[in-house]
Amino acid sequence: MNELGASLEASSLSQLIKDVTWIIPLLQSIHIVTIGVVFVSSLMIAMRVLGRMRADEPFPAVWQRFAPWMWYGLIVMVVTGALLVVGEPVREFTAFSFWLKMSLLAVAVIATFVFGRTFAAQGGGGAGASATRADTTAARAGVAAAYAGASAAAGSSGASDVVDATGVAAAEFSPGAKAVAVGIIVVWLAVIFLGRAIAYDIEVWGSLSLHN
Amino acid sequence: MSLVSVVQSIQDSGVAEWMRTSVKAMPIIEAIHVLAAATVFGTIFIVDLRLLGFPNTRRPFTRVSDEMLKLTWGAFFTALVTGALMFAANANTYYENTAFRFKMLALLLAGVNMAIFQLVTFRTVGGWNSDARPPSAARVAGMLSILVWLTVIFFARWIGFTKGYHFEAPPADVDFTF
């Protein structure tokens, strides 16, 4: 790792990134903007699991709306992140925050992927987009029926269907599934804070930091 | 009482002193600021996409925007408070900083764009709320919003590079062993 860091540091790409003034701020800006896209997409999905947002839409529809932005956003993050590491490899490789961040990033990505497979891939993952859309239509019809049933049972009149839908949507996922959704958001928050902590690695981790 | 002296007294305040001297305050406040700002952009982006006529066009515009309101304002307020704290710590330096001034200008433009949309374009929302593709005034507002907020973030990052301090680089002979 020492050799890799040193050779990256001496590479011409690294020199270029360091020398051209606007490259690192531009990479960081894209990285931050994409954090917004990826984090909020994850948040929207988690909020749907909790039944607190987009409750009028079936979960697979919400997943389809936000998951692609998450995955493509993560690709952008990996590319900008990799270039930022090439720009300052030793600083990154010697930061405990960096390695913890990468580990938690892997956890969040895997957990999100498994969650999506479990709850959004109706009729089997890997089915074509058209199959998923047909399933979503069926799901939407089923959900609409459930909402109609719920509002009839509640005897509510004039209450917005979003309010009724929230009650049904909130009961849709088990407490365990909700805990996982919230947990993934917490892991994302940790990833974001650890990203910032790289610059303060010694202050944050003391003797755990690899700077020492 | 000139603006410069107001800025000076902010920098001299107790809160500013705490921000400067507390080892933990600045990085934590800054991290919260970045998270809040990213959340502001992410949530506004979703509403702007709907204004532009992109997914998920099934849902009426007002449902998308109403649902997002609390989150966006909460994140914006958090960014504002943490930003004010960071400003206070080195008020004079930021006040003079060109990137900071442009960032404030961009924030103002974002506000103006939102105000025009709310007061003018939004009045007709009954007619286009459920349309997949809102009228051009709404689409322009959405596009401008995205561009202006991207500008805010870019100038904000540039402040860090023109403020005049550098990160501590680790010594060249650091022993990196697992």
XYZ file of C-alpha atoms in Angstrom:
390
model
C 0.000 0.000 0.000
C 2.919 2.271 0.824
C 4.425 1.652 -2.610
C 1.042 2.115 -4.343
C 0.495 5.414 -2.574
C 3.965 6.638 -3.378
C 3.821 5.620 -7.041
C 0.353 7.137 -7.464
C 1.587 10.322 -5.831
C 4.425 10.527 -8.353
C 2.259 9.686 -11.383
C 1.582 12.267 -14.072
C -2.189 12.045 -13.535
C -1.687 12.899 -9.897
C 0.554 15.815 -10.826
C -2.033 17.055 -13.330
C -4.835 16.926 -10.756
C -2.678 18.778 -8.245
C -1.341 21.374 -10.688
C -4.482 22.483 -12.516
C -6.131 24.698 -9.911
C -9.744 24.044 -10.715
C -9.673 20.231 -10.986
C -9.884 19.338 -7.284
C -12.599 21.921 -6.432
C -14.595 20.796 -9.492
C -14.244 17.114 -8.537
C -15.247 17.906 -4.953
C -18.230 19.997 -6.095
C -19.483 17.159 -8.331
C -18.878 14.763 -5.442
C -20.968 16.927 -3.066
C -23.799 17.509 -5.558
C -23.976 13.770 -6.208
C -24.057 13.114 -2.440
C -27.266 15.135 -2.544
C -28.721 12.977 -5.298
C -27.650 9.613 -3.830
C -28.457 10.445 -0.188
C -31.857 12.001 -0.905
C -32.758 9.109 -3.251
C -31.953 6.663 -0.439
C -33.860 8.862 1.986
C -36.954 8.893 -0.258
C -36.926 5.106 -0.444
C -36.459 4.804 3.328
C -39.243 7.318 3.969
C -41.516 5.224 1.745
C -40.613 2.108 3.738
C -41.643 4.021 6.869
C -44.833 5.021 5.063
C -44.137 8.719 5.498
C -43.535 9.834 1.915
C -45.037 8.844 -1.471
C -47.438 6.652 0.443
C -49.847 6.957 -2.489
C -47.428 4.977 -4.649
C -46.653 1.264 -4.320
C -43.138 0.569 -3.060
C -41.851 -0.907 -6.342
C -42.840 2.344 -8.122
C -40.932 4.435 -5.573
C -37.961 2.086 -5.889
C -38.050 2.411 -9.695
C -38.220 6.185 -9.372
C -35.188 6.577 -7.136
C -32.973 3.485 -7.333
C -31.521 4.296 -10.806
C -30.503 7.766 -9.613
C -28.805 6.100 -6.638
C -26.874 3.603 -8.745
C -25.829 6.032 -11.470
C -25.004 8.599 -8.792
C -22.778 6.099 -7.033
C -20.897 5.510 -10.301
C -20.239 9.266 -10.494
C -19.113 9.218 -6.853
C -16.689 6.345 -7.500
C -15.186 8.118 -10.528
C -14.834 11.522 -8.816
C -13.712 9.809 -5.611
C -11.064 7.756 -7.411
C -9.713 10.873 -9.139
C -9.614 12.696 -5.804
C -7.659 9.790 -4.315
C -5.239 9.830 -7.266
C -4.783 13.554 -6.588
C -3.752 12.979 -2.969
C -3.200 9.241 -2.498
C -0.982 9.278 0.585
C -3.363 11.569 2.458
C -6.251 9.189 1.748
C -4.443 5.892 2.295
C -3.087 7.004 5.664
C -6.480 8.087 6.963
C -8.386 5.647 9.168
C -11.496 7.618 8.235
C -10.939 6.744 4.568
C -10.817 2.986 5.146
C -13.765 3.035 7.534
C -15.673 5.115 4.984
C -14.960 2.585 2.212
C -16.060 -0.299 4.441
C -19.316 1.394 5.415
C -19.889 2.381 1.780
C -19.722 -1.309 0.850
C -22.172 -2.114 3.668
C -24.653 0.533 2.496
C -24.471 -0.512 -1.154
C -24.859 -4.237 -0.435
C -27.669 -3.677 2.068
C -29.519 -1.396 -0.364
C -29.111 -3.900 -3.207
C -30.423 -6.770 -1.083
C -33.310 -4.643 0.206
C -34.289 -3.778 -3.378
C -34.087 -7.397 -4.478
C -36.215 -8.471 -1.535
C -38.990 -5.898 -1.738
C -39.014 -4.375 -5.209
C -38.256 -7.260 -7.547
C -41.740 -8.730 -7.768
C -41.977 -12.012 -9.639
C -38.230 -12.518 -9.525
C -35.275 -10.251 -10.087
C -33.756 -10.071 -13.536
C -37.163 -9.925 -15.193
C -37.358 -7.368 -17.989
C -38.485 -3.835 -17.415
C -41.843 -4.534 -18.990
C -42.492 -7.346 -16.564
C -41.659 -5.082 -13.649
C -43.984 -2.414 -15.017
C -46.819 -4.924 -15.343
C -46.159 -6.058 -11.786
C -46.160 -2.430 -10.660
C -49.526 -1.821 -12.337
C -50.912 -4.877 -10.593
C -49.324 -3.725 -7.354
C -50.811 -0.256 -7.782
C -54.258 -1.772 -8.313
C -53.805 -3.936 -5.263
C -52.588 -0.995 -3.218
C -55.493 1.164 -4.423
C -57.890 -1.540 -3.321
C -56.207 -1.697 0.053
C -56.455 2.076 0.443
C -60.116 2.031 -0.547
C -60.700 -0.652 2.037
C -58.798 1.271 4.661
C -60.625 4.549 4.132
C -63.980 2.765 4.078
C -63.107 1.069 7.314
C -61.907 4.295 8.860
C -65.112 5.996 7.698
C -63.095 9.032 6.788
C -64.646 11.543 4.471
C -62.867 14.556 3.109
C -59.564 13.323 4.500
C -56.936 13.365 1.769
C -56.066 10.032 0.294
C -52.481 10.712 1.225
C -53.468 10.590 4.897
C -55.356 7.327 4.392
C -52.547 5.961 2.299
C -50.023 6.724 5.015
C -51.858 4.490 7.457
C -51.858 1.608 5.000
C -48.311 2.250 3.797
C -46.985 2.478 7.346
C -48.201 -1.044 8.039
C -46.767 -2.420 4.799
C -43.281 -3.196 6.064
C -42.314 -5.152 9.149
C -40.539 -3.373 12.009
C -37.404 -5.292 11.009
C -37.551 -4.014 7.433
C -38.095 -0.479 8.704
C -35.130 -0.823 11.038
C -32.942 -1.902 8.104
C -34.121 1.080 6.029
C -33.326 3.498 8.872
C -30.027 1.695 9.490
C -28.969 2.195 5.868
C -29.606 5.937 6.179
C -27.521 6.029 9.374
C -24.687 4.256 7.548
C -24.899 6.823 4.717
C -24.669 9.612 7.306
C -21.582 7.939 8.751
C -20.042 7.683 5.274
C -20.642 11.412 4.699
C -19.176 12.444 8.060
C -16.184 10.137 7.635
C -15.528 11.756 4.258
C -15.160 15.068 6.060
C -13.142 13.486 8.856
C -10.347 12.462 6.470
C -8.954 15.967 6.735
C -9.024 15.760 10.534
C -7.996 12.154 10.903
C -5.527 12.590 13.778
C -7.884 14.788 15.792
C -10.754 12.383 15.309
C -9.052 9.022 15.787
C -5.935 9.795 17.778
C -3.734 6.729 17.922
C -6.019 4.809 15.522
C -5.065 7.168 12.729
C -2.479 5.758 10.379
C -0.785 9.150 10.230
C 1.109 8.308 13.411
C -22.640 51.672 11.952
C -21.010 50.447 8.774
C -21.282 46.927 7.369
C -17.558 46.430 7.960
C -17.902 47.217 11.662
C -20.908 44.876 11.935
C -18.797 42.134 10.396
C -15.986 42.933 12.820
C -18.263 42.712 15.841
C -19.585 39.350 14.613
C -16.032 38.097 14.428
C -15.360 39.429 17.929
C -18.395 37.725 19.443
C -18.255 34.916 22.007
C -19.798 32.400 19.611
C -17.150 33.176 17.010
C -14.440 32.768 19.630
C -15.838 29.362 20.588
C -15.933 28.293 16.935
C -12.294 29.284 16.485
C -10.919 27.740 19.647
C -12.926 24.559 19.991
C -11.049 21.762 18.247
C -14.185 19.790 17.455
C -16.617 22.596 16.594
C -15.465 23.640 13.138
C -15.167 20.219 11.476
C -18.465 18.989 12.918
C -20.322 22.180 12.008
C -18.791 22.057 8.549
C -19.756 18.402 8.029
C -23.349 19.165 9.065
C -23.307 22.135 6.683
C -22.246 19.987 3.710
C -24.828 17.303 4.544
C -27.587 19.915 4.910
C -26.594 21.667 1.679
C -26.488 18.363 -0.211
C -29.968 17.549 1.154
C -31.259 20.987 0.087
C -29.986 20.351 -3.420
C -31.244 16.767 -3.557
C -34.782 17.654 -2.464
C -35.017 20.759 -4.658
C -33.707 18.696 -7.569
C -36.623 16.263 -7.209
C -39.177 19.096 -7.290
C -37.360 20.778 -10.198
C -37.332 17.537 -12.180
C -41.108 17.336 -11.774
C -41.358 20.961 -12.915
C -39.361 20.021 -15.981
C -41.766 17.187 -16.716
C -39.527 14.270 -15.716
C -40.345 11.205 -13.522
C -42.654 10.647 -11.804
C -45.184 12.496 -13.896
C -48.077 10.479 -12.525
C -48.065 12.509 -9.355
C -49.446 16.069 -9.410
C -46.819 18.786 -8.977
C -48.318 20.116 -5.750
C -48.158 16.680 -4.150
C -44.456 16.386 -4.971
C -43.618 19.877 -3.734
C -45.851 19.892 -0.645
C -44.405 16.604 0.546
C -40.852 17.860 0.187
C -41.365 21.273 1.795
C -40.585 20.423 5.408
C -37.468 18.489 4.517
C -36.115 21.220 2.239
C -36.751 24.025 4.701
C -35.375 21.990 7.599
C -32.202 21.258 5.658
C -31.939 24.874 4.482
C -32.351 26.190 8.022
C -29.641 23.792 9.242
C -27.321 24.929 6.443
C -28.079 28.559 7.310
C -27.293 28.161 11.029
C -24.099 26.146 10.466
C -23.088 28.574 7.711
C -23.634 31.546 10.022
C -21.488 29.891 12.702
C -18.661 29.273 10.237
C -18.977 32.825 8.903
C -18.817 34.255 12.400
C -15.558 32.473 13.173
C -13.716 34.326 10.399
C -16.213 36.994 9.427
C -13.708 39.492 8.052
C -11.977 36.941 5.852
C -15.248 35.642 4.359
C -16.643 39.131 3.899
C -13.662 40.007 1.718
C -13.659 36.687 -0.149
C -14.847 36.942 -3.766
C -16.130 33.381 -3.935
C -18.147 33.950 -0.763
C -19.721 37.089 -2.229
C -20.651 35.291 -5.439
C -22.106 32.448 -3.393
C -24.315 34.909 -1.504
C -25.354 36.459 -4.819
C -26.241 33.027 -6.210
C -28.291 32.268 -3.070
C -30.130 35.529 -3.595
C -30.830 34.601 -7.221
C -32.143 31.217 -6.074
C -34.495 33.029 -3.710
C -35.650 35.454 -6.420
C -36.314 32.547 -8.794
C -38.372 30.786 -6.118
C -40.286 33.991 -5.307
C -41.159 34.658 -8.946
C -42.310 31.086 -9.328
C -44.443 31.184 -6.171
C -46.019 34.578 -6.864
C -46.522 34.347 -10.620
C -46.258 30.929 -12.221
C -47.702 28.970 -9.311
C -50.967 30.966 -9.536
C -51.920 28.951 -12.596
C -50.983 25.596 -11.082
C -54.597 24.415 -11.064
C -54.416 24.268 -14.839
C -51.210 22.251 -15.126
C -50.838 20.467 -11.813
C -51.540 17.022 -13.210
C -49.906 17.587 -16.571
C -46.918 15.470 -17.371
C -45.269 18.537 -18.903
C -45.890 21.880 -17.101
C -45.949 25.177 -19.046
C -42.691 26.722 -20.175
C -42.584 29.306 -17.353
C -42.589 26.476 -14.831
C -39.982 24.505 -16.785
C -37.723 27.560 -16.991
C -38.057 28.071 -13.223
C -37.088 24.436 -12.673
C -34.053 24.614 -14.940
C -32.871 27.935 -13.468
C -33.274 26.547 -9.984
C -31.025 23.561 -10.737
C -28.373 25.745 -12.409
C -28.346 28.383 -9.678
C -28.065 25.839 -6.850
C -25.200 24.096 -8.680
C -23.521 27.497 -8.877
C -24.023 28.024 -5.126
C -22.307 24.721 -4.374
C -19.433 25.357 -6.767
C -18.715 28.824 -5.324
C -19.037 27.385 -1.816
C -16.339 24.805 -2.538
C -14.189 27.533 -4.099
C -14.295 29.509 -0.835
C -12.367 26.700 0.840
C -9.605 27.051 -1.740
C -9.312 30.802 -1.626
C -9.695 31.286 2.101
C -5.992 30.873 2.561
C -5.376 27.837 4.708
C -4.272 24.332 3.762
C -4.847 20.891 5.162
C -2.124 19.228 7.176
C -0.290 16.899 4.836
C 1.115 13.779 6.500
C 4.934 13.594 6.646
C 6.545 11.963 3.643
C 8.087 9.127 5.633
C 4.857 7.941 7.262
C 4.947 4.247 8.149
C 1.884 2.646 6.614
C 1.581 -0.926 7.796
C -1.565 -2.909 8.415
